Coordinates of C-alpha atoms in Angstrom, one line a residue:
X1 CA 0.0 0.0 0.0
X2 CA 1.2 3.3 -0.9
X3 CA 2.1 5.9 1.3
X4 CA -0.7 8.1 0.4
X5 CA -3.0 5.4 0.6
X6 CA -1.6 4.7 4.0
X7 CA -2.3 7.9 5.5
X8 CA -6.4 8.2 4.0
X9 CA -6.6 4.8 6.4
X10 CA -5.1 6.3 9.1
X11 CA -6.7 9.2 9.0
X12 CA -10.4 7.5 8.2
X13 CA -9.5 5.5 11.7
X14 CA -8.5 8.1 13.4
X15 CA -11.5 10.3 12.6
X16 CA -14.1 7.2 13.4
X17 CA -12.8 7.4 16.9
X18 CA -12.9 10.9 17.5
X19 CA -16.6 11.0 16.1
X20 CA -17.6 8.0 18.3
X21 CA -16.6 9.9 21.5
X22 CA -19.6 12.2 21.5
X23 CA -22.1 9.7 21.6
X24 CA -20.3 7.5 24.4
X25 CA -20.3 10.7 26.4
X26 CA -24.2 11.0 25.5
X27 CA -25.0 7.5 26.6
X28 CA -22.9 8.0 29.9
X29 CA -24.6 11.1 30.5
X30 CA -28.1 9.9 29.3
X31 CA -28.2 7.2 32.4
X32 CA -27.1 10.2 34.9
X33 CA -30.1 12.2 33.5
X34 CA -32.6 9.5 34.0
X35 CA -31.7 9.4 37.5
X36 CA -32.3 13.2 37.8
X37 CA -35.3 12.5 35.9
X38 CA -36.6 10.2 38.3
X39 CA -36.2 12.7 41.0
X40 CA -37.4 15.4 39.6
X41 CA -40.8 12.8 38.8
X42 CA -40.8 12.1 42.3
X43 CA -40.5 15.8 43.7
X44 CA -44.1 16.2 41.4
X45 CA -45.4 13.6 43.0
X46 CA -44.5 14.7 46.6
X47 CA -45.9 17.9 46.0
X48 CA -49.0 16.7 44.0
X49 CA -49.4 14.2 47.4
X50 CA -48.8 17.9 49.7
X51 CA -51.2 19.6 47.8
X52 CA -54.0 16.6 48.5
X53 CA -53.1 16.9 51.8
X54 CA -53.6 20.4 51.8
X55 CA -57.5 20.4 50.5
X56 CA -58.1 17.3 52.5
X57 CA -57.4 19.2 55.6
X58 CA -59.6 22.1 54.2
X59 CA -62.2 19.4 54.0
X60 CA -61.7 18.9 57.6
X61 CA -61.8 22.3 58.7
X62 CA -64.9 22.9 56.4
X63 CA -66.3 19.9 58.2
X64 CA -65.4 20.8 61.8
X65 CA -67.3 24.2 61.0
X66 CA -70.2 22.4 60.4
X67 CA -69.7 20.3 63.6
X68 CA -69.8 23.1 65.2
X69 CA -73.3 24.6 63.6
X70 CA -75.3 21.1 64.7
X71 CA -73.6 21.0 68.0
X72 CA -75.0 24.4 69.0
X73 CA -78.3 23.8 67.2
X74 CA -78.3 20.8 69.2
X75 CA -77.8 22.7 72.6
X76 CA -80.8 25.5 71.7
X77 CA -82.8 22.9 70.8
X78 CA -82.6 21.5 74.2
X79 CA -82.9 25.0 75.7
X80 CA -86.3 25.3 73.4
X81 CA -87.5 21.9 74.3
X82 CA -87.0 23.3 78.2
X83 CA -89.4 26.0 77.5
X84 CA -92.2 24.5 75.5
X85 CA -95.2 22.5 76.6
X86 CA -97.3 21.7 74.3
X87 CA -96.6 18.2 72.5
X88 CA -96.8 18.9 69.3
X89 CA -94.2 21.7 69.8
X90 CA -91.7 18.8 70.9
X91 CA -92.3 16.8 68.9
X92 CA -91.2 19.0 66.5
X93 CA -88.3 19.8 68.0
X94 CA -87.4 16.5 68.4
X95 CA -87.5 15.8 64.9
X96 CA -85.0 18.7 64.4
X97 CA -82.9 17.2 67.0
X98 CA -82.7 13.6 65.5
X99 CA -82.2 15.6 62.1
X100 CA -78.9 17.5 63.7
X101 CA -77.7 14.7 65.5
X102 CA -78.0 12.6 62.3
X103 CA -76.0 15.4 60.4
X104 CA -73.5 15.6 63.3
X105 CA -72.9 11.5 63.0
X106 CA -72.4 12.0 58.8
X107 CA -69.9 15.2 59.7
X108 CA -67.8 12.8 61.9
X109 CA -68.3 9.6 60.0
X110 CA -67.0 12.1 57.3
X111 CA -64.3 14.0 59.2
X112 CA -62.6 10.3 60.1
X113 CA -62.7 9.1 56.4
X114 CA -61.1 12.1 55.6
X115 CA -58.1 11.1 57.9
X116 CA -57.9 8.0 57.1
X117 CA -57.4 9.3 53.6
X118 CA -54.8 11.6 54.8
X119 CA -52.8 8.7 56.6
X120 CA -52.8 6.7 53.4
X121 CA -51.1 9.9 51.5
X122 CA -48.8 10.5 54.4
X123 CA -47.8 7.0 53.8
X124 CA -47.3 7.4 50.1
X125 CA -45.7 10.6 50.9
X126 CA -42.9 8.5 52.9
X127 CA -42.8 6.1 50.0
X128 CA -41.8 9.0 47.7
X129 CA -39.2 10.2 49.8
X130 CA -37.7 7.3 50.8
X131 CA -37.6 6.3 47.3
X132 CA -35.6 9.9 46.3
X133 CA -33.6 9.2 49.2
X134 CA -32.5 6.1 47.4
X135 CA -31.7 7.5 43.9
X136 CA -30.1 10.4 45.0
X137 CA -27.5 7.9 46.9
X138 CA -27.1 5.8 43.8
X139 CA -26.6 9.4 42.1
X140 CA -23.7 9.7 44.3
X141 CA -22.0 6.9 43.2
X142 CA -23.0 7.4 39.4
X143 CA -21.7 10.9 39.1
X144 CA -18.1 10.0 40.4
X145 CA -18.2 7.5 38.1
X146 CA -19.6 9.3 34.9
X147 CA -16.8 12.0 36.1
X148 CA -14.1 9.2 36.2
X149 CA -15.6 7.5 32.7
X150 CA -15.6 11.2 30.9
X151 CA -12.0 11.9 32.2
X152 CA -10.9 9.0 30.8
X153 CA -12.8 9.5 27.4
X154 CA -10.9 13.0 27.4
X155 CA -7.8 11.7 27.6
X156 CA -8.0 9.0 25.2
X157 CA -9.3 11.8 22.9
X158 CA -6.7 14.1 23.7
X159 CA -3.8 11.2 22.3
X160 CA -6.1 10.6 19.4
X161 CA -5.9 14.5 18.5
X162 CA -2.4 14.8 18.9
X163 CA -1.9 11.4 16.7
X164 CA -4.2 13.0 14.0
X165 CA -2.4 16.5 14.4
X166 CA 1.0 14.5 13.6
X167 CA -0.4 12.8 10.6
X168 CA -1.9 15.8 9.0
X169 CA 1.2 17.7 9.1
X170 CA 2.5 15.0 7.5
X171 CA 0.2 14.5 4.5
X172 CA -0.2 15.7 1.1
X173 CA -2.5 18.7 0.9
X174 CA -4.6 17.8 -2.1
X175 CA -5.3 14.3 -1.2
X176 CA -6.4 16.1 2.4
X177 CA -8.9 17.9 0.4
X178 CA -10.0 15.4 -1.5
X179 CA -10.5 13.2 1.5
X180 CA -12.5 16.0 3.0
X181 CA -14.6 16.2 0.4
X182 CA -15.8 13.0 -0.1
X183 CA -16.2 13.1 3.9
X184 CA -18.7 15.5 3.8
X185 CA -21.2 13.0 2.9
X186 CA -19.6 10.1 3.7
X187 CA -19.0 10.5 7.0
X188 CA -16.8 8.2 8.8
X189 CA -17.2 5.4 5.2
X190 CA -14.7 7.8 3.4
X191 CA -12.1 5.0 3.5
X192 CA -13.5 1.3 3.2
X193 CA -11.9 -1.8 2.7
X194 CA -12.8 -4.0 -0.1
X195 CA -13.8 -7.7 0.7
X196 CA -15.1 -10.3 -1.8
X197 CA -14.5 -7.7 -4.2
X198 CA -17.1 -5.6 -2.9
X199 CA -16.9 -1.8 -1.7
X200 CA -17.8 -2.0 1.9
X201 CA -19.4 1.7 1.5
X202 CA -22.1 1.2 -0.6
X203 CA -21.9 -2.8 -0.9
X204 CA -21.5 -3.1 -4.7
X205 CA -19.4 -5.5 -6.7
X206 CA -16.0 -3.7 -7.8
X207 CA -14.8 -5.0 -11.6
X208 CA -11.7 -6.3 -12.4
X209 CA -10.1 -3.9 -13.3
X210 CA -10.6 -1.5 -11.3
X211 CA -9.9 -4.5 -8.4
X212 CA -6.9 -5.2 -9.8
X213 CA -5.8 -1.9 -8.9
X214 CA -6.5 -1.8 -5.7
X215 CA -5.0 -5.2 -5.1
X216 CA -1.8 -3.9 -6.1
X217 CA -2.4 -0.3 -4.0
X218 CA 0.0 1.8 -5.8
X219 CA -2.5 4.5 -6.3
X220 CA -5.6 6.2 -4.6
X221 CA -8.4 4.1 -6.0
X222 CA -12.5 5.4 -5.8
X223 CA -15.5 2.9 -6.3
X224 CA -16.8 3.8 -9.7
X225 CA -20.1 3.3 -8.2
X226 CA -20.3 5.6 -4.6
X227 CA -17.1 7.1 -5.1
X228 CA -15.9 6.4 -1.5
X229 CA -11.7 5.1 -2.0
X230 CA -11.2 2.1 -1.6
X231 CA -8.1 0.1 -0.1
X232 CA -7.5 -4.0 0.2
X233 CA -7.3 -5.5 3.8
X234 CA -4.5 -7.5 3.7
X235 CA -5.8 -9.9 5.8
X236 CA -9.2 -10.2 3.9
X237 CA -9.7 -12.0 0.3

């Protein structure tokens, strides 16, 4: 393989690693995120749980109010029964009595569902944040490690840059350009091997002639059908 030749696979290498590194440092920060998301999901539901709470209790109050309106029409009821004497009268007032004791037994029976609703949130409530408490220790751990996994990418890419840096000072400027170009659209498949006389680009059979030439590598070869160059693995047929 020429020396030309040589550098396009270099290069084509070196430029699939450094575009790989962006989306290894999007999947390790994609599993950070769902555990922020998670939290954040749980901090809704705590606060959608509060807010329950919060009108449950104004249930109660609202309630206790009207506790408060049967017991005392209870207690003048009794003061009017006190006075009156004619039967019919208390009959009549007993009637109202059973009425306001009836509504004072619905206002409690109602005021101790309305707690026992409460507990059940508290409960959920302590779920919740027992469950955050959980993620954000796991977070903990999985933030030093993203840190540790992203240093390392970082590195690695820093060698990779200098390596590249090296081997462009070294190369031809024209066949840099034409490189480039053909980069532009075809990403990191530039520079494909051929195998069973097939470009490995766009997956279509290479003639002989044009495979002889790239079996003997002493020029920069392009597939006459995708245009990507082409090069022969030397451990492939």
């Amino acid at each position: 393989m020429n020396k030309y030749l040589q550098q396009l696979v270099s290069l084509s290498q070196i430029d699939q690693k450094i575009d790989s590194y962006a989306p290894r440092i999007e999947s390790i920060n994609r599993n950070l995120q769902l555990k922020k998301d998670e939290i954040i999901a749980i901090d809704e539901n705590i606060e959608k749980v509060d807010n329950e709470i919060l009108e449950l209790k104004a249930q109660i109050a609202n309630t206790n109010s009207h506790i408060n309106e049967f017991n005392a029409k209870i207690k003048e009821i009794s003061k009017k029964t006190s006075a009156v004497k004619s039967e019919k009268e208390i009959k009549a007032l007993n009637l109202e009595e059973d009425l306001a004791k009836d509504q004072l037994e619905a206002a409690n029976e109602e005021i101790n569902r309305l707690e026992r609703i409460i507990d059940s949130k508290n409960e959920l409530k302590s779920e919740l944040e027992m469950k955050k408490t959980q993620i954000q220790d796991s977070l903990e751990g999985l933030s030093s490690e993203v840190a540790d996994e992203i240093k390392a990418i970082d590195d690695e890419r820093s060698k990779i840059y200098d390596q590249k840096e090296k081997l462009l000072a070294d190369m031809n400027q024209k066949i840099l350009t034409f490189y480039e170009k053909i980069r532009k659209w075809a990403k990191n498949t530039a520079v494909v091997p051929v195998r069973k006389q097939a470009c490995y680009g766009c997956f279509m059979k290479i003639n002989d002639k044009t495979y002889a030439h790239i079996i003997k590598s002493d020029d920069i070869t392009t597939c006459p059908h995708c245009g990507r160059i082409l090069y022969k693995e030397t451990t492939q047929e």
